[in-house]
PDB file of C-alpha atoms in Angstrom:
ATOM      1  CA  PRO Y 148    -158.152 108.515 -19.734  1.00  0.00           C
ATOM      2  CA  ARG Y 149    -161.721 109.730 -19.130  1.00  0.00           C
ATOM      3  CA  GLY Y 150    -161.855 108.038 -15.740  1.00  0.00           C
ATOM      4  CA  LEU Y 151    -164.841 105.846 -16.585  1.00  0.00           C
ATOM      5  CA  MET Y 152    -163.212 102.704 -15.236  1.00  0.00           C
ATOM      6  CA  SER Y 153    -160.152 101.590 -13.407  1.00  0.00           C
ATOM      7  CA  LEU Y 154    -157.183  99.950 -15.093  1.00  0.00           C
ATOM      8  CA  LYS Y 155    -158.117  96.613 -13.498  1.00  0.00           C
ATOM      9  CA  SER Y 156    -161.674  96.835 -14.887  1.00  0.00           C
ATOM     10  CA  PHE Y 157    -160.289  97.696 -18.303  1.00  0.00           C
ATOM     11  CA  ARG Y 158    -157.963  94.660 -18.213  1.00  0.00           C
ATOM     12  CA  ASP Y 159    -160.825  92.397 -17.125  1.00  0.00           C
ATOM     13  CA  CYS Y 160    -163.092  93.697 -19.912  1.00  0.00           C
ATOM     14  CA  ALA Y 161    -160.336  93.294 -22.500  1.00  0.00           C
ATOM     15  CA  GLY Y 162    -159.814  89.688 -21.410  1.00  0.00           C
ATOM     16  CA  GLU Y 163    -163.551  88.956 -21.584  1.00  0.00           C
ATOM     17  CA  GLY Y 164    -163.725  90.528 -25.042  1.00  0.00           C
ATOM     18  CA  MET Y 165    -160.873  88.360 -26.295  1.00  0.00           C
ATOM     19  CA  LYS Y 166    -162.565  85.277 -24.850  1.00  0.00           C
ATOM     20  CA  ALA Y 167    -165.837  86.201 -26.587  1.00  0.00           C
ATOM     21  CA  MET Y 168    -164.091  86.540 -29.964  1.00  0.00           C
ATOM     22  CA  MET Y 169    -162.085  83.302 -29.659  1.00  0.00           C
ATOM     23  CA  PRO Y 170    -164.798  80.959 -31.085  1.00  0.00           C
ATOM     24  CA  ALA Y 171    -165.288  83.210 -34.142  1.00  0.00           C
ATOM     25  CA  ASN Y 172    -161.526  83.434 -34.713  1.00  0.00           C
ATOM     26  CA  THR Y 173    -161.171  79.653 -34.329  1.00  0.00           C
ATOM     27  CA  ILE Y 174    -163.938  79.078 -36.894  1.00  0.00           C
ATOM     28  CA  LEU Y 175    -162.278  81.446 -39.345  1.00  0.00           C
ATOM     29  CA  VAL Y 176    -158.861  79.783 -38.949  1.00  0.00           C
ATOM     30  CA  LEU Y 177    -160.409  76.336 -39.448  1.00  0.00           C
ATOM     31  CA  ALA Y 178    -162.400  77.603 -42.432  1.00  0.00           C
ATOM     32  CA  TRP Y 179    -159.238  79.015 -44.010  1.00  0.00           C
ATOM     33  CA  THR Y 180    -157.534  75.672 -43.397  1.00  0.00           C
ATOM     34  CA  ILE Y 181    -160.373  73.744 -45.040  1.00  0.00           C
ATOM     35  CA  SER Y 182    -160.448  76.129 -48.009  1.00  0.00           C
ATOM     36  CA  GLY Y 183    -156.675  75.750 -48.410  1.00  0.00           C
ATOM     37  CA  VAL Y 184    -156.939  71.956 -48.341  1.00  0.00           C
ATOM     38  CA  CYS Y 185    -159.825  72.011 -50.838  1.00  0.00           C
ATOM     39  CA  ARG Y 186    -158.059  74.459 -53.135  1.00  0.00           C
ATOM     40  CA  ASP Y 187    -154.478  73.184 -53.045  1.00  0.00           C
ATOM     41  CA  LEU Y 188    -154.520  69.508 -52.044  1.00  0.00           C
ATOM     42  CA  LEU Y 189    -157.861  68.299 -53.361  1.00  0.00           C
ATOM     43  CA  GLN Y 190    -157.873  70.578 -56.433  1.00  0.00           C
ATOM     44  CA  THR Y 191    -161.563  71.310 -55.896  1.00  0.00           C
ATOM     45  CA  PRO Y 192    -161.708  74.230 -58.390  1.00  0.00           C
ATOM     46  CA  LEU Y 193    -160.300  71.985 -61.123  1.00  0.00           C
ATOM     47  CA  PHE Y 194    -162.718  69.195 -60.199  1.00  0.00           C
ATOM     48  CA  VAL Y 195    -165.755  71.494 -60.238  1.00  0.00           C
ATOM     49  CA  LYS Y 196    -164.615  73.122 -63.474  1.00  0.00           C
ATOM     50  CA  THR Y 197    -164.236  69.701 -65.122  1.00  0.00           C
ATOM     51  CA  MET Y 198    -167.587  68.576 -63.748  1.00  0.00           C
ATOM     52  CA  VAL Y 199    -169.313  71.667 -65.133  1.00  0.00           C
ATOM     53  CA  ALA Y 200    -167.542  71.480 -68.480  1.00  0.00           C
ATOM     54  CA  ASP Y 201    -167.723  67.722 -69.076  1.00  0.00           C
ATOM     55  CA  GLY Y 202    -170.529  66.592 -66.802  1.00  0.00           C
ATOM     56  CA  GLY Y 203    -173.396  68.183 -68.680  1.00  0.00           C
ATOM     57  CA  ILE Y 204    -174.093  70.874 -66.068  1.00  0.00           C
ATOM     58  CA  SER Y 205    -174.950  74.156 -67.700  1.00  0.00           C
ATOM     59  CA  GLY Y 206    -172.691  77.050 -66.740  1.00  0.00           C
ATOM     60  CA  GLY Y 207    -175.832  79.163 -66.591  1.00  0.00           C
ATOM     61  CA  LEU Y 208    -177.010  77.189 -63.572  1.00  0.00           C
ATOM     62  CA  LEU Y 209    -173.729  77.779 -61.727  1.00  0.00           C
ATOM     63  CA  PRO Y 210    -174.887  80.859 -59.716  1.00  0.00           C
ATOM     64  CA  ALA Y 211    -178.040  79.088 -58.521  1.00  0.00           C
ATOM     65  CA  ILE Y 212    -176.077  75.963 -57.569  1.00  0.00           C
ATOM     66  CA  ILE Y 213    -173.549  78.075 -55.661  1.00  0.00           C
ATOM     67  CA  PHE Y 214    -176.395  79.872 -53.849  1.00  0.00           C
ATOM     68  CA  VAL Y 215    -177.939  76.576 -52.719  1.00  0.00           C
ATOM     69  CA  VAL Y 216    -174.587  75.075 -51.682  1.00  0.00           C
ATOM     70  CA  ALA Y 217    -173.609  78.220 -49.750  1.00  0.00           C
ATOM     71  CA  GLY Y 218    -176.987  78.247 -47.985  1.00  0.00           C
ATOM     72  CA  PHE Y 219    -176.690  74.589 -46.998  1.00  0.00           C
ATOM     73  CA  LEU Y 220    -173.094  74.938 -45.814  1.00  0.00           C
ATOM     74  CA  SER Y 221    -173.816  78.095 -43.816  1.00  0.00           C
ATOM     75  CA  PHE Y 222    -176.945  76.544 -42.277  1.00  0.00           C
ATOM     76  CA  SER Y 223    -174.960  73.475 -41.272  1.00  0.00           C
ATOM     77  CA  THR Y 224    -172.031  75.355 -39.744  1.00  0.00           C
ATOM     78  CA  GLY Y 225    -173.937  78.349 -38.355  1.00  0.00           C
ATOM     79  CA  THR Y 226    -171.453  80.874 -39.724  1.00  0.00           C
ATOM     80  CA  ALA Y 227    -171.624  83.077 -42.795  1.00  0.00           C
ATOM     81  CA  TRP Y 228    -168.015  84.261 -42.485  1.00  0.00           C
ATOM     82  CA  GLY Y 229    -166.684  80.716 -42.358  1.00  0.00           C
ATOM     83  CA  THR Y 230    -168.663  79.894 -45.489  1.00  0.00           C
ATOM     84  CA  PHE Y 231    -167.185  82.952 -47.214  1.00  0.00           C
ATOM     85  CA  GLY Y 232    -163.719  81.667 -46.363  1.00  0.00           C
ATOM     86  CA  ILE Y 233    -164.468  78.186 -47.690  1.00  0.00           C
ATOM     87  CA  LEU Y 234    -166.328  79.009 -50.901  1.00  0.00           C
ATOM     88  CA  ILE Y 235    -164.898  82.254 -52.289  1.00  0.00           C
ATOM     89  CA  PRO Y 236    -161.446  80.776 -53.109  1.00  0.00           C
ATOM     90  CA  ILE Y 237    -163.225  77.917 -54.895  1.00  0.00           C
ATOM     91  CA  VAL Y 238    -165.959  79.914 -56.636  1.00  0.00           C
ATOM     92  CA  VAL Y 239    -163.805  82.609 -58.266  1.00  0.00           C
ATOM     93  CA  PRO Y 240    -161.512  80.342 -60.344  1.00  0.00           C
ATOM     94  CA  VAL Y 241    -164.411  78.084 -61.309  1.00  0.00           C
ATOM     95  CA  ALA Y 242    -166.534  81.024 -62.499  1.00  0.00           C
ATOM     96  CA  GLN Y 243    -163.576  82.486 -64.410  1.00  0.00           C
ATOM     97  CA  ALA Y 244    -162.997  79.159 -66.127  1.00  0.00           C
ATOM     98  CA  VAL Y 245    -166.656  78.607 -67.026  1.00  0.00           C
ATOM     99  CA  ASP Y 246    -167.646  82.174 -68.002  1.00  0.00           C
ATOM    100  CA  PRO Y 247    -165.786  85.318 -66.821  1.00  0.00           C
ATOM    101  CA  ASN Y 248    -169.049  87.285 -67.012  1.00  0.00           C
ATOM    102  CA  LEU Y 249    -170.425  85.143 -64.167  1.00  0.00           C
ATOM    103  CA  VAL Y 250    -167.738  86.009 -61.590  1.00  0.00           C
ATOM    104  CA  LEU Y 251    -169.693  88.842 -59.942  1.00  0.00           C
ATOM    105  CA  VAL Y 252    -172.968  86.897 -60.035  1.00  0.00           C
ATOM    106  CA  CYS Y 253    -171.300  83.840 -58.492  1.00  0.00           C
ATOM    107  CA  LEU Y 254    -169.696  85.975 -55.754  1.00  0.00           C
ATOM    108  CA  SER Y 255    -173.095  87.515 -55.086  1.00  0.00           C
ATOM    109  CA  ALA Y 256    -174.647  84.045 -54.885  1.00  0.00           C
ATOM    110  CA  THR Y 257    -171.952  82.971 -52.422  1.00  0.00           C
ATOM    111  CA  LEU Y 258    -172.518  85.942 -50.129  1.00  0.00           C
ATOM    112  CA  ALA Y 259    -176.329  85.814 -50.340  1.00  0.00           C
ATOM    113  CA  GLY Y 260    -176.520  82.048 -49.800  1.00  0.00           C
ATOM    114  CA  SER Y 261    -174.154  82.247 -46.843  1.00  0.00           C
ATOM    115  CA  VAL Y 262    -176.162  85.004 -45.171  1.00  0.00           C
ATOM    116  CA  PHE Y 263    -179.423  83.122 -45.841  1.00  0.00           C
ATOM    117  CA  GLY Y 264    -178.125  79.913 -44.268  1.00  0.00           C
ATOM    118  CA  ASP Y 265    -176.652  81.768 -41.303  1.00  0.00           C
ATOM    119  CA  HIS Y 266    -179.923  83.652 -40.790  1.00  0.00           C
ATOM    120  CA  CYS Y 267    -181.947  80.403 -40.664  1.00  0.00           C
ATOM    121  CA  SER Y 268    -179.461  78.272 -38.724  1.00  0.00           C
ATOM    122  CA  PRO Y 269    -180.466  77.463 -35.140  1.00  0.00           C
ATOM    123  CA  ILE Y 270    -176.782  77.213 -34.165  1.00  0.00           C
ATOM    124  CA  SER Y 271    -175.850  80.647 -35.548  1.00  0.00           C
ATOM    125  CA  ASP Y 272    -174.637  83.172 -33.004  1.00  0.00           C
ATOM    126  CA  THR Y 273    -176.756  85.932 -34.566  1.00  0.00           C
ATOM    127  CA  THR Y 274    -179.901  83.803 -34.355  1.00  0.00           C
ATOM    128  CA  ILE Y 275    -179.179  82.855 -30.750  1.00  0.00           C
ATOM    129  CA  LEU Y 276    -178.533  86.466 -29.753  1.00  0.00           C
ATOM    130  CA  SER Y 277    -181.643  87.671 -31.614  1.00  0.00           C
ATOM    131  CA  SER Y 278    -183.933  85.240 -29.821  1.00  0.00           C
ATOM    132  CA  ALA Y 279    -182.302  86.044 -26.486  1.00  0.00           C
ATOM    133  CA  GLY Y 280    -182.617  89.787 -27.089  1.00  0.00           C
ATOM    134  CA  ALA Y 281    -186.254  89.472 -28.132  1.00  0.00           C
ATOM    135  CA  GLY Y 282    -186.997  87.331 -25.082  1.00  0.00           C
ATOM    136  CA  CYS Y 283    -188.698  84.529 -27.043  1.00  0.00           C
ATOM    137  CA  ALA Y 284    -188.080  80.793 -27.238  1.00  0.00           C
ATOM    138  CA  HIS Y 285    -185.140  80.036 -29.515  1.00  0.00           C
ATOM    139  CA  LEU Y 286    -186.797  77.386 -31.707  1.00  0.00           C
ATOM    140  CA  GLU Y 287    -189.932  79.503 -32.098  1.00  0.00           C
ATOM    141  CA  HIS Y 288    -187.785  82.388 -33.317  1.00  0.00           C
ATOM    142  CA  VAL Y 289    -186.027  80.081 -35.799  1.00  0.00           C
ATOM    143  CA  SER Y 290    -189.258  78.558 -37.143  1.00  0.00           C
ATOM    144  CA  THR Y 291    -191.047  81.897 -37.562  1.00  0.00           C
ATOM    145  CA  GLN Y 292    -188.227  83.691 -39.368  1.00  0.00           C
ATOM    146  CA  MET Y 293    -187.414  80.701 -41.607  1.00  0.00           C
ATOM    147  CA  LEU Y 294    -190.654  81.039 -43.591  1.00  0.00           C
ATOM    148  CA  TYR Y 295    -189.897  84.631 -44.560  1.00  0.00           C
ATOM    149  CA  ALA Y 296    -186.284  83.825 -45.390  1.00  0.00           C
ATOM    150  CA  CYS Y 297    -187.277  80.846 -47.569  1.00  0.00           C
ATOM    151  CA  VAL Y 298    -189.613  82.997 -49.692  1.00  0.00           C
ATOM    152  CA  VAL Y 299    -186.758  85.421 -50.372  1.00  0.00           C
ATOM    153  CA  ALA Y 300    -184.331  82.527 -50.973  1.00  0.00           C
ATOM    154  CA  ALA Y 301    -186.660  80.949 -53.543  1.00  0.00           C
ATOM    155  CA  SER Y 302    -186.995  84.322 -55.300  1.00  0.00           C
ATOM    156  CA  SER Y 303    -183.205  84.739 -55.241  1.00  0.00           C
ATOM    157  CA  THR Y 304    -182.725  81.279 -56.731  1.00  0.00           C
ATOM    158  CA  VAL Y 305    -185.011  82.177 -59.633  1.00  0.00           C
ATOM    159  CA  GLY Y 306    -183.080  85.425 -60.107  1.00  0.00           C
ATOM    160  CA  TYR Y 307    -179.733  83.603 -60.092  1.00  0.00           C
ATOM    161  CA  VAL Y 308    -180.974  81.071 -62.661  1.00  0.00           C
ATOM    162  CA  VAL Y 309    -182.056  83.884 -64.982  1.00  0.00           C
ATOM    163  CA  SER Y 310    -178.818  85.840 -64.376  1.00  0.00           C
ATOM    164  CA  GLY Y 311    -176.770  82.742 -65.140  1.00  0.00           C
ATOM    165  CA  LEU Y 312    -178.671  81.999 -68.323  1.00  0.00           C
ATOM    166  CA  THR Y 313    -178.299  85.625 -69.486  1.00  0.00           C
ATOM    167  CA  HIS Y 314    -174.509  85.544 -68.821  1.00  0.00           C
ATOM    168  CA  GLY Y 315    -174.531  87.705 -65.716  1.00  0.00           C
ATOM    169  CA  SER Y 316    -177.030  90.346 -66.818  1.00  0.00           C
ATOM    170  CA  LEU Y 317    -178.346  92.218 -63.771  1.00  0.00           C
ATOM    171  CA  LEU Y 318    -181.733  93.549 -64.867  1.00  0.00           C
ATOM    172  CA  PRO Y 319    -183.397  90.302 -66.060  1.00  0.00           C
ATOM    173  CA  GLY Y 320    -182.260  88.419 -62.962  1.00  0.00           C
ATOM    174  CA  PHE Y 321    -183.413  91.137 -60.565  1.00  0.00           C
ATOM    175  CA  ALA Y 322    -186.748  91.570 -62.370  1.00  0.00           C
ATOM    176  CA  SER Y 323    -187.497  87.834 -62.437  1.00  0.00           C
ATOM    177  CA  GLY Y 324    -186.672  87.437 -58.744  1.00  0.00           C
ATOM    178  CA  LEU Y 325    -188.849  90.425 -57.839  1.00  0.00           C
ATOM    179  CA  ILE Y 326    -191.777  89.188 -59.946  1.00  0.00           C
ATOM    180  CA  PHE Y 327    -191.507  85.718 -58.401  1.00  0.00           C
ATOM    181  CA  MET Y 328    -191.529  87.190 -54.895  1.00  0.00           C
ATOM    182  CA  VAL Y 329    -194.550  89.426 -55.591  1.00  0.00           C
ATOM    183  CA  VAL Y 330    -196.500  86.531 -57.119  1.00  0.00           C
ATOM    184  CA  THR Y 331    -195.606  84.291 -54.164  1.00  0.00           C
ATOM    185  CA  MET Y 332    -196.742  86.942 -51.676  1.00  0.00           C
ATOM    186  CA  LEU Y 333    -200.042  87.407 -53.540  1.00  0.00           C
ATOM    187  CA  VAL Y 334    -200.641  83.650 -53.583  1.00  0.00           C
ATOM    188  CA  LEU Y 335    -199.903  83.382 -49.854  1.00  0.00           C
ATOM    189  CA  ARG Y 336    -202.180  86.348 -49.118  1.00  0.00           C
ATOM    190  CA  GLN Y 337    -205.034  84.803 -51.104  1.00  0.00           C
ATOM    191  CA  ARG Y 338    -204.507  81.501 -49.330  1.00  0.00           C
ATOM    192  CA  ASN Y 339    -204.677  83.191 -45.928  1.00  0.00           C
ATOM    193  CA  LYS Y 340    -207.894  84.993 -46.932  1.00  0.00           C
ATOM    194  CA  GLN Y 341    -209.494  81.706 -47.936  1.00  0.00           C
ATOM    195  CA  LYS Y 342    -208.329  80.092 -44.696  1.00  0.00           C
ATOM    196  CA  ASP Y 343    -209.791  82.944 -42.621  1.00  0.00           C
ATOM    197  CA  ALA Y 344    -213.068  82.790 -44.563  1.00  0.00           C
ATOM    198  CA  ALA Y 345    -213.319  79.030 -43.971  1.00  0.00           C
ATOM    199  CA  GLN Y 346    -212.768  79.472 -40.231  1.00  0.00           C
ATOM    200  CA  ALA Y 347    -215.385  82.262 -40.009  1.00  0.00           C
TER     201      ALA Y 347
END
């Protein structure tokens, strides 16, 4: 209507846009299929609930375990949204069965772990586009950002352990994760100072 492009150009752009979104849509459909199979056919929520209840795994460690599993799955597949689709239908009933107070913490662990794994994955579309936009080598971009992400992931894991052990309490988990991150940064800073002093 504004006369910025012809109808043919608009049709061509619309087709290219649909083609660009097809891989993401395919991943989501496959992820929904896998989550349906895990939930309905394999009874994964029941299995995990039984494993946590009878296998000696503390329910307090559930958020940290979910965070690690979500990070690994997202890193392996290169998609955070696909990991959401796989894990959220499994995590919610398990957390409700183990301790209803942990539902929000477990959902948070799912989302945070998925974003962490996607951020570090060399096959993630966001990582590929970031390195291309910055004009640097792809593997160099992955290796340099992974160190920063791993420090935050370790701090988050500590926070999720404390939140799980305090039955979903926000303040102790947040405070412990923050303290761990500050201490880690101070240790790394001191180590770099000693390294620079040794080289000088």
